[in-house]
Short mmCIF file of C-alpha atoms and ligand atoms in Angstrom, two decimals:
data_model
loop_
_atom_site.label_atom_id
_atom_site.label_comp_id
_atom_site.label_asym_id
_atom_site.label_seq_id
_atom_site.Cartn_x
_atom_site.Cartn_y
_atom_site.Cartn_z
CA MET A 1 0.00 0.08 -0.07
CA LYS A 2 1.28 3.18 -0.72
CA VAL A 3 1.15 6.20 1.63
CA MET A 4 2.09 9.83 1.23
CA ILE A 5 3.85 11.60 4.12
CA ALA A 6 2.78 15.31 3.54
CA GLY A 7 2.90 18.59 5.17
CA GLY A 8 4.56 21.98 5.14
CA PHE A 9 8.22 22.71 5.24
CA GLY A 10 10.12 21.55 8.37
CA THR A 11 7.08 19.67 9.90
CA GLY A 12 9.01 16.40 10.16
CA LYS A 13 8.41 14.48 7.07
CA THR A 14 11.78 13.26 6.52
CA THR A 15 12.12 12.62 10.17
CA MET A 16 9.07 10.46 10.11
CA VAL A 17 10.05 8.36 7.14
CA ARG A 18 13.65 7.86 8.66
CA SER A 19 12.25 6.95 12.14
CA VAL A 20 9.83 4.33 11.10
CA SER A 21 11.34 2.70 8.16
CA ASP A 22 12.32 -0.73 8.29
CA ILE A 23 14.90 -0.24 5.44
CA LYS A 24 17.76 2.42 5.31
CA PRO A 25 15.26 5.08 3.58
CA LEU A 26 16.19 6.64 0.38
CA THR A 27 16.64 10.28 0.97
CA THR A 28 17.68 13.05 -1.34
CA GLU A 29 18.52 15.53 1.45
CA GLU A 30 20.78 18.51 0.56
CA THR A 31 22.40 20.98 2.79
CA LEU A 32 20.42 24.31 2.88
CA THR A 33 22.60 26.96 1.63
CA GLN A 34 22.66 30.81 1.33
CA ALA A 35 20.73 30.23 -2.04
CA SER A 36 17.69 29.29 -0.51
CA VAL A 37 17.45 32.31 1.68
CA GLY A 38 14.38 34.20 0.65
CA SER A 39 12.90 31.17 -0.89
CA ASP A 40 12.67 28.72 2.27
CA HIS A 41 11.26 30.08 5.16
CA LEU A 42 13.21 29.03 8.41
CA ILE A 43 11.03 30.85 11.02
CA GLY A 44 10.76 28.66 14.11
CA ILE A 45 13.28 26.15 12.58
CA ALA A 46 16.28 28.08 12.38
CA ASP A 47 18.36 25.03 13.17
CA LYS A 48 17.21 23.23 9.92
CA ALA A 49 20.51 22.27 8.21
CA GLU A 50 18.97 20.04 5.38
CA THR A 51 16.06 19.97 3.06
CA THR A 52 14.37 17.32 0.74
CA VAL A 53 15.02 18.18 -2.89
CA SER A 54 12.83 15.43 -4.41
CA LEU A 55 11.35 13.00 -1.82
CA ASP A 56 11.95 10.54 0.98
CA PHE A 57 11.06 6.74 0.43
CA GLY A 58 10.72 4.35 3.06
CA LYS A 59 8.93 0.86 3.82
CA ILE A 60 7.35 -0.66 6.89
CA SER A 61 5.64 -3.85 7.42
CA ILE A 62 2.53 -3.62 9.66
CA ASN A 63 1.63 -7.24 9.75
CA ASP A 64 2.15 -10.29 7.44
CA SER A 65 -0.15 -8.91 4.80
CA LEU A 66 0.36 -5.30 4.92
CA MET A 67 3.52 -3.44 3.59
CA LEU A 68 3.50 0.27 3.64
CA TYR A 69 5.36 2.10 1.23
CA LEU A 70 6.09 5.68 2.25
CA PHE A 71 6.62 8.57 0.01
CA GLY A 72 7.57 11.87 1.67
CA THR A 73 6.64 14.88 -0.46
CA PRO A 74 8.71 17.83 -0.83
CA GLY A 75 7.67 20.82 1.13
CA GLN A 76 8.86 23.48 -0.78
CA GLU A 77 6.27 25.36 -3.24
CA ARG A 78 8.81 25.40 -6.24
CA PHE A 79 8.43 21.57 -6.24
CA TRP A 80 4.67 21.27 -6.14
CA PHE A 81 4.49 20.69 -10.10
CA LEU A 82 5.94 17.37 -9.13
CA TRP A 83 2.90 16.41 -7.04
CA ASN A 84 0.30 14.97 -9.41
CA GLY A 85 2.35 11.96 -10.59
CA LEU A 86 3.64 11.43 -7.02
CA PHE A 87 -0.05 10.80 -5.72
CA LYS A 88 -0.77 8.19 -8.21
CA GLY A 89 -1.93 4.92 -6.66
CA ALA A 90 -1.64 6.43 -3.17
CA LEU A 91 -4.30 4.83 -0.62
CA GLY A 92 -3.86 7.28 1.94
CA ALA A 93 -1.66 10.14 3.51
CA VAL A 94 -0.27 11.52 6.60
CA VAL A 95 -0.32 15.30 6.75
CA LEU A 96 2.15 16.56 9.39
CA VAL A 97 1.45 19.82 11.10
CA ASP A 98 3.73 22.00 13.33
CA THR A 99 1.16 23.86 15.46
CA ARG A 100 3.54 26.78 15.91
CA ARG A 101 3.24 27.21 11.93
CA LEU A 102 -0.07 25.84 10.95
CA ALA A 103 -0.35 27.83 7.91
CA SER A 104 2.56 25.70 6.42
CA SER A 105 0.53 22.72 6.02
CA PHE A 106 -2.60 24.39 4.53
CA ARG A 107 -1.39 23.60 0.92
CA ALA A 108 -0.85 19.92 1.75
CA ILE A 109 -4.32 19.32 3.16
CA GLU A 110 -5.90 21.31 -0.02
CA GLU A 111 -3.75 18.97 -2.10
CA MET A 112 -5.14 15.74 -0.31
CA GLU A 113 -8.74 16.96 -0.70
CA ARG A 114 -8.32 18.13 -4.33
CA GLN A 115 -6.50 14.55 -5.27
CA ASN A 116 -9.09 12.86 -3.21
CA VAL A 117 -6.57 10.98 -1.02
CA PRO A 118 -7.90 10.05 2.53
CA PHE A 119 -5.61 11.36 5.37
CA VAL A 120 -5.00 11.84 8.90
CA VAL A 121 -3.51 15.02 10.42
CA ALA A 122 -0.49 14.23 12.81
CA LEU A 123 0.58 17.11 15.15
CA ASN A 124 4.37 16.75 15.46
CA VAL A 125 5.02 18.22 18.83
CA PHE A 126 8.07 20.42 19.18
CA PRO A 127 9.56 21.45 22.70
CA ASP A 128 8.00 24.94 22.43
CA SER A 129 4.84 23.71 20.81
CA LYS A 130 1.72 25.18 22.80
CA ASP A 131 -0.94 22.42 23.95
CA TYR A 132 -4.02 23.42 21.82
CA PRO A 133 -7.23 21.64 22.10
CA ILE A 134 -7.83 19.48 19.07
CA ASP A 135 -11.38 21.01 18.24
CA GLU A 136 -9.35 24.42 18.03
CA ILE A 137 -6.83 23.05 15.54
CA ARG A 138 -9.50 21.14 13.53
CA ASP A 139 -11.12 24.60 13.26
CA ALA A 140 -8.07 26.36 12.38
CA LEU A 141 -7.28 23.80 9.56
CA ASP A 142 -10.75 23.94 8.44
CA ILE A 143 -10.98 19.94 8.43
CA SER A 144 -14.23 17.89 8.82
CA PRO A 145 -15.09 16.08 12.14
CA HIS A 146 -14.46 12.68 10.65
CA ILE A 147 -10.79 13.22 9.85
CA PRO A 148 -8.43 12.00 12.72
CA VAL A 149 -6.08 14.23 14.42
CA VAL A 150 -3.46 12.61 16.33
CA SER A 151 -0.24 13.94 18.16
CA CYS A 152 3.17 12.29 17.46
CA ASP A 153 6.96 12.52 17.83
CA ALA A 154 8.32 12.29 14.47
CA ARG A 155 11.63 11.18 15.70
CA ASP A 156 10.20 8.26 17.70
CA ARG A 157 9.51 5.04 15.92
CA ALA A 158 6.74 3.87 17.93
CA SER A 159 4.86 7.07 17.69
CA SER A 160 5.28 7.34 13.89
CA ARG A 161 4.14 3.75 13.74
CA ASP A 162 1.08 4.77 15.85
CA VAL A 163 0.10 7.52 13.25
CA LEU A 164 0.20 5.00 10.37
CA VAL A 165 -1.99 2.53 12.37
CA ALA A 166 -4.46 5.35 12.84
CA LEU A 167 -4.39 5.90 9.08
CA ILE A 168 -4.95 2.28 8.41
CA ARG A 169 -8.12 2.40 10.80
CA HIS A 170 -9.36 5.69 9.23
CA LEU A 171 -9.22 3.68 5.87
CA GLN A 172 -10.77 0.73 7.15
CA ASP A 173 -13.77 2.94 8.83
CA ARG A 174 -14.06 4.78 5.62
CA SER A 175 -14.70 1.53 3.52
CA ALA A 176 -16.94 0.21 6.16
CA VAL A 177 -19.04 3.21 5.60
CA ALA A 178 -18.93 2.92 2.07
CA LEU A 179 -20.05 -0.77 2.05
CA GLU A 180 -22.99 0.27 4.33
CA SER A 181 -24.36 2.74 2.13
CA ARG A 182 -24.43 0.76 -0.92
N1 GDP B 201 11.74 18.59 18.75
C1 GDP B 201 11.36 17.88 17.57
N2 GDP B 201 11.92 18.12 16.36
C2 GDP B 201 11.94 17.55 15.23
C3 GDP B 201 10.68 16.53 15.43
N3 GDP B 201 10.57 16.23 14.12
C4 GDP B 201 11.39 16.91 13.41
N4 GDP B 201 12.12 17.52 14.03
C5 GDP B 201 13.42 18.35 13.70
O1 GDP B 201 12.76 19.32 12.80
C6 GDP B 201 13.61 19.61 11.70
C7 GDP B 201 12.61 19.36 10.48
O2 GDP B 201 12.48 18.11 10.18
P1 GDP B 201 12.26 17.45 8.68
O3 GDP B 201 12.09 16.03 8.95
O4 GDP B 201 13.73 17.75 8.22
O5 GDP B 201 11.26 18.17 8.19
P2 GDP B 201 10.53 18.08 6.63
O6 GDP B 201 10.94 19.37 5.84
O7 GDP B 201 9.15 18.01 6.74
O8 GDP B 201 11.12 16.74 5.82
C8 GDP B 201 14.82 18.77 11.69
O9 GDP B 201 15.98 19.41 12.34
C9 GDP B 201 14.32 17.59 12.68
O10 GDP B 201 15.34 17.03 13.40
C10 GDP B 201 10.05 16.23 16.50
O11 GDP B 201 8.99 15.57 16.64
N5 GDP B 201 10.59 17.07 17.71
MG1 MG B 202 12.10 16.54 4.19
#
């Protein structure tokens, strides 16, 4: 099953693919240089030294019959033209959100809705993140009540795995609803 790991710049996509993957993830990380000043916004993530130029790829086996292939999306707006092909065949997505910079993930959410990819929202908790009520975040992101919102630490394998399990449950719930309404 193909799963997208999406979200704004610096929300933890590469970190999540790396922490959860069973294989050494294929990444195409490049050192951020002066050349990206003005195009990549580092507010709140000043110590970010690397950025994903194309995409991250990883793989995790959930059980004997379910293998997830994880595709991290590039965060920078100038790579969005790549997105159409990237979503082909994706059964679901995780949209990572940094609650200090909610707006950075707006476009990723829009893109999931536009491409009809079911998703869960994962709030990646940073040391200075405030503890907002989930409903407030749901309102701010303008997502419907049936979309799960979970918290996580993208650096932690078990926590990242829990997010993927939440996504699988969400996909199962959706298909159950679809069967009932037939
Ligand atoms: N404290 C904390 N830092 C994180 C977490 N996830 C990612 N980071 C750091 O935040 C920065 C951005 O993460 P990265 O995975 O490169 O973001 P991406 O642009 O979405 O791929 C990196 O320096 C990470 O080490 C987290 O859960 N907690
Ligand atoms: Mg990245």
